PDB file of C-alpha atoms and ligand atoms in Angstrom:
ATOM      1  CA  UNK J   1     114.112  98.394  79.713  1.00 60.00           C
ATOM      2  CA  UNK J   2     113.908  95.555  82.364  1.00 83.00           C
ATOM      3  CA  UNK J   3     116.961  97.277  84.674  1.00 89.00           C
ATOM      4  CA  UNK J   4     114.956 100.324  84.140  1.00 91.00           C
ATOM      5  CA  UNK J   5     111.725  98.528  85.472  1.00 93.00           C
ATOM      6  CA  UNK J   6     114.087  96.707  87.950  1.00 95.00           C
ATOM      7  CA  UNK J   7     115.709 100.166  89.450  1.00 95.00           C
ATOM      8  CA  UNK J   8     111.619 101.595  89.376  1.00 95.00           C
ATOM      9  CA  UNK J   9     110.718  98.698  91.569  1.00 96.00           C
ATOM     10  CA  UNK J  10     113.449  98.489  94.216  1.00 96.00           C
ATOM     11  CA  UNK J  11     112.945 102.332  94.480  1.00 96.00           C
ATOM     12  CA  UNK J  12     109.404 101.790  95.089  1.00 95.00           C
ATOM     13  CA  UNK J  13     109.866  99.109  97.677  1.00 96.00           C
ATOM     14  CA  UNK J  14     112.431 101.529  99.499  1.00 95.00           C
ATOM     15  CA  UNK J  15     110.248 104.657  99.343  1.00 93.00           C
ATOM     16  CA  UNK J  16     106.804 101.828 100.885  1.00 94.00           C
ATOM     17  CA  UNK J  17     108.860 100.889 103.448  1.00 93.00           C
ATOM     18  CA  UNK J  18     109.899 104.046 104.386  1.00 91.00           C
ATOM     19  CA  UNK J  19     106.217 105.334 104.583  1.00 89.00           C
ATOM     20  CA  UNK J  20     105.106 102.546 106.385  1.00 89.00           C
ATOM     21  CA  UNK J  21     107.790 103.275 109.145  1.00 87.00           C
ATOM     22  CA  UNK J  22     106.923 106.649 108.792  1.00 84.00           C
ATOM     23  CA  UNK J  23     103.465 105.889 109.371  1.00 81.00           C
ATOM     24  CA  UNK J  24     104.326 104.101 112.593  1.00 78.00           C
ATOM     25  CA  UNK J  25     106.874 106.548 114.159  1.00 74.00           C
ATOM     26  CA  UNK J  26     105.435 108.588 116.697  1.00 66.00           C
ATOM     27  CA  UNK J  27     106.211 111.580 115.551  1.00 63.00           C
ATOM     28  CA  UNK J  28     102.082 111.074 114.746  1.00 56.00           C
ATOM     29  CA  UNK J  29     101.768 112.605 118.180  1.00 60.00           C
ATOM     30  CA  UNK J  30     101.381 116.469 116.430  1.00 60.00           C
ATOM     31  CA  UNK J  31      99.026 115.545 114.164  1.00 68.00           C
ATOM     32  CA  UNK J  32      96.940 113.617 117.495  1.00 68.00           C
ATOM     33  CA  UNK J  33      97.240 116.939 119.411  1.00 68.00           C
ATOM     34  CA  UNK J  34      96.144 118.887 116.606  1.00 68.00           C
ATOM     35  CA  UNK J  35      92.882 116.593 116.442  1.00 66.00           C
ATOM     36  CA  UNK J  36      92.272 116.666 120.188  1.00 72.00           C
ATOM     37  CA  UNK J  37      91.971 120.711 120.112  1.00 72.00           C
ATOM     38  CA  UNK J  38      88.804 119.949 117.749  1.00 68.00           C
ATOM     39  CA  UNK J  39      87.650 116.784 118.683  1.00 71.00           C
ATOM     40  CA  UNK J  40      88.488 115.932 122.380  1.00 75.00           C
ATOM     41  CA  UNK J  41      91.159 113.737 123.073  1.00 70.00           C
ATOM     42  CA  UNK J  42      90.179 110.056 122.730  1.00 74.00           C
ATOM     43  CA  UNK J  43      88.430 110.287 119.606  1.00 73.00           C
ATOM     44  CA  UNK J  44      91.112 112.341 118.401  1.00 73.00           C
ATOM     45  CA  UNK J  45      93.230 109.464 119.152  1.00 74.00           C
ATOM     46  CA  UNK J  46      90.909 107.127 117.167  1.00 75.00           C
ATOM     47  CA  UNK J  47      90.609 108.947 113.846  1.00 75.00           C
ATOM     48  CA  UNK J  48      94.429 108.962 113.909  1.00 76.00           C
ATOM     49  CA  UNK J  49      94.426 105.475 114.376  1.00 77.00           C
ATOM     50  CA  UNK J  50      91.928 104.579 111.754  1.00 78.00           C
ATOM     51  CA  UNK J  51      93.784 107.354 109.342  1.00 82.00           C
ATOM     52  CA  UNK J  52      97.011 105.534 109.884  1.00 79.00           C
ATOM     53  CA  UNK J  53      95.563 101.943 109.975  1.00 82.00           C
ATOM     54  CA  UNK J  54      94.235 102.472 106.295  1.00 87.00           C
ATOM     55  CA  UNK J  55      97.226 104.481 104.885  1.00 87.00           C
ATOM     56  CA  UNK J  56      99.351 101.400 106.158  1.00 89.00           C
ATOM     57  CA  UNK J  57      97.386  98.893 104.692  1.00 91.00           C
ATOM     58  CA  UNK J  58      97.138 100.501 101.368  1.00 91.00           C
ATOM     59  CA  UNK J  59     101.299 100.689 101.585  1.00 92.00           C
ATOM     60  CA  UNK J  60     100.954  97.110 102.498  1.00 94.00           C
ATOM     61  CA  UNK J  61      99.067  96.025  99.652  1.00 94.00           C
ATOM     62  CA  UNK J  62     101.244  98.146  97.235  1.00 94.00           C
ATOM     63  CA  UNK J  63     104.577  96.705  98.499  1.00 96.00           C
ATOM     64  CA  UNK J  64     102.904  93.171  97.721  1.00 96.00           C
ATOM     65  CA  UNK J  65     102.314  94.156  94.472  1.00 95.00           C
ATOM     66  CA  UNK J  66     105.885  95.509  94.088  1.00 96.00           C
ATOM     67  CA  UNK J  67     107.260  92.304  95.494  1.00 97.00           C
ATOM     68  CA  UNK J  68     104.822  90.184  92.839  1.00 96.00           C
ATOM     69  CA  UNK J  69     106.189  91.643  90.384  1.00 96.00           C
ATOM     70  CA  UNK J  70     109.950  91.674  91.541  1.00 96.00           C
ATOM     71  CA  UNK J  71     109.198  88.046  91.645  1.00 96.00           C
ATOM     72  CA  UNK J  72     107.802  87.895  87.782  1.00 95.00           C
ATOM     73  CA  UNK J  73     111.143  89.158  87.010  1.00 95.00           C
ATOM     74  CA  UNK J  74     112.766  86.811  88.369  1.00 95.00           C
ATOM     75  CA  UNK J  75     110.786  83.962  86.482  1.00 94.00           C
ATOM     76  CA  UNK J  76     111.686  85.955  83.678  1.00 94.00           C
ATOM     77  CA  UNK J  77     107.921  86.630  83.268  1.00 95.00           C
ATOM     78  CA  UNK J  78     107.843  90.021  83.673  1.00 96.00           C
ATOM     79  CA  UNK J  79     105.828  92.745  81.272  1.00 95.00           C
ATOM     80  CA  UNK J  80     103.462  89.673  80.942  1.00 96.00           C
ATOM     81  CA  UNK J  81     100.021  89.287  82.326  1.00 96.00           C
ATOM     82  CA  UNK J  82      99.727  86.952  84.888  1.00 94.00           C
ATOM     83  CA  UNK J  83      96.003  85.938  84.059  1.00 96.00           C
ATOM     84  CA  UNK J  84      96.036  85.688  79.976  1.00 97.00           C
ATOM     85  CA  UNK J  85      99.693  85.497  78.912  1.00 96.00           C
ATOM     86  CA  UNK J  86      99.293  88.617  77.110  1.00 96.00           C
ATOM     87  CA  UNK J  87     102.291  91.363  77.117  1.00 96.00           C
ATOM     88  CA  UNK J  88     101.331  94.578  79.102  1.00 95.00           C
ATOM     89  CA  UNK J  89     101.741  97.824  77.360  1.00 94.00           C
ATOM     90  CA  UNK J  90     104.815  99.741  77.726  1.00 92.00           C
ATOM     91  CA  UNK J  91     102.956 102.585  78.359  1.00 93.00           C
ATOM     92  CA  UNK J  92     101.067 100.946  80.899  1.00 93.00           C
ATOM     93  CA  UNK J  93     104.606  99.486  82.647  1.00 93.00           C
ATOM     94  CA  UNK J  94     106.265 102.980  82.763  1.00 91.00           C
ATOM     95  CA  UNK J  95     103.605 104.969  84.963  1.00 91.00           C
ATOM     96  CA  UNK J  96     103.061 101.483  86.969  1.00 92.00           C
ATOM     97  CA  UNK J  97     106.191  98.881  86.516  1.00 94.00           C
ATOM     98  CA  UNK J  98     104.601  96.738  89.439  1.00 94.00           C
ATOM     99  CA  UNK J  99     101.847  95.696  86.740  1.00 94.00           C
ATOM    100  CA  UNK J 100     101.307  92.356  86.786  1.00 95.00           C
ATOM    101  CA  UNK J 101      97.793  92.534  84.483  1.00 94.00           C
ATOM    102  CA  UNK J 102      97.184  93.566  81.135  1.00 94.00           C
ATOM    103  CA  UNK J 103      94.743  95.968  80.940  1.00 91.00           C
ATOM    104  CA  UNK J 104      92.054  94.121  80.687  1.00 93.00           C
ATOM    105  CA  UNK J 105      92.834  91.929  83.767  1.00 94.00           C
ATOM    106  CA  UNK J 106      93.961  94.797  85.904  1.00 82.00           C
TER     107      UNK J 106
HETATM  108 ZN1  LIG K   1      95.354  89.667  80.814  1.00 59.15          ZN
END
């Protein structure tokens, strides 16, 4: 189950990092002209700034979380929540395997 949750989290990482690059590619520039047709261009320019700002920061706070628990696993403390001790579902680990709170602590 732990290579399972070990393959799951390496994937993840992968698949962040690729949206963050993604995210700062600028191939964004479609998206900005599309905007500017509505909104005029320098606000257009804004939004998609602020609409790629957050996206990226959200990525950036999931591919801590990813690397948190890459590094439970390593301390052999994965599965196990970080704030009581207490093991995390399974059910819980398989639709999120960068869990690193029980339920109650998430
Ligand atoms: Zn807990």
């Amino acid at each position: 189950m732990q290579d399972q949750a070990r393959r799951q989290l390496a994937a993840r990482e992968t698949q962040i990092r690729a949206q963050m690059e993604a995210l700062l590619a600028p191939d964004a520039e479609l998206t900005t002209a599309a905007l500017a047709r509505c909104l005029g261009e320098s606000e257009a320019i804004i939004v998609e700034q602020q609409t790629a700002g957050t996206a990226h920061t959200a990525l950036q706070e999931e591919l801590e979380q990813v690397q948190r628990a890459q590094q439970r696993m390593a301390q052999g403390r994965y599965g196990v929540c970080e704030v009581c001790g207490t093991a995390i579902p399974e059910d819980r680990l398989e639709v999120r395997p960068w869990s690193t709170r029980c339920v109650q602590h998430g």
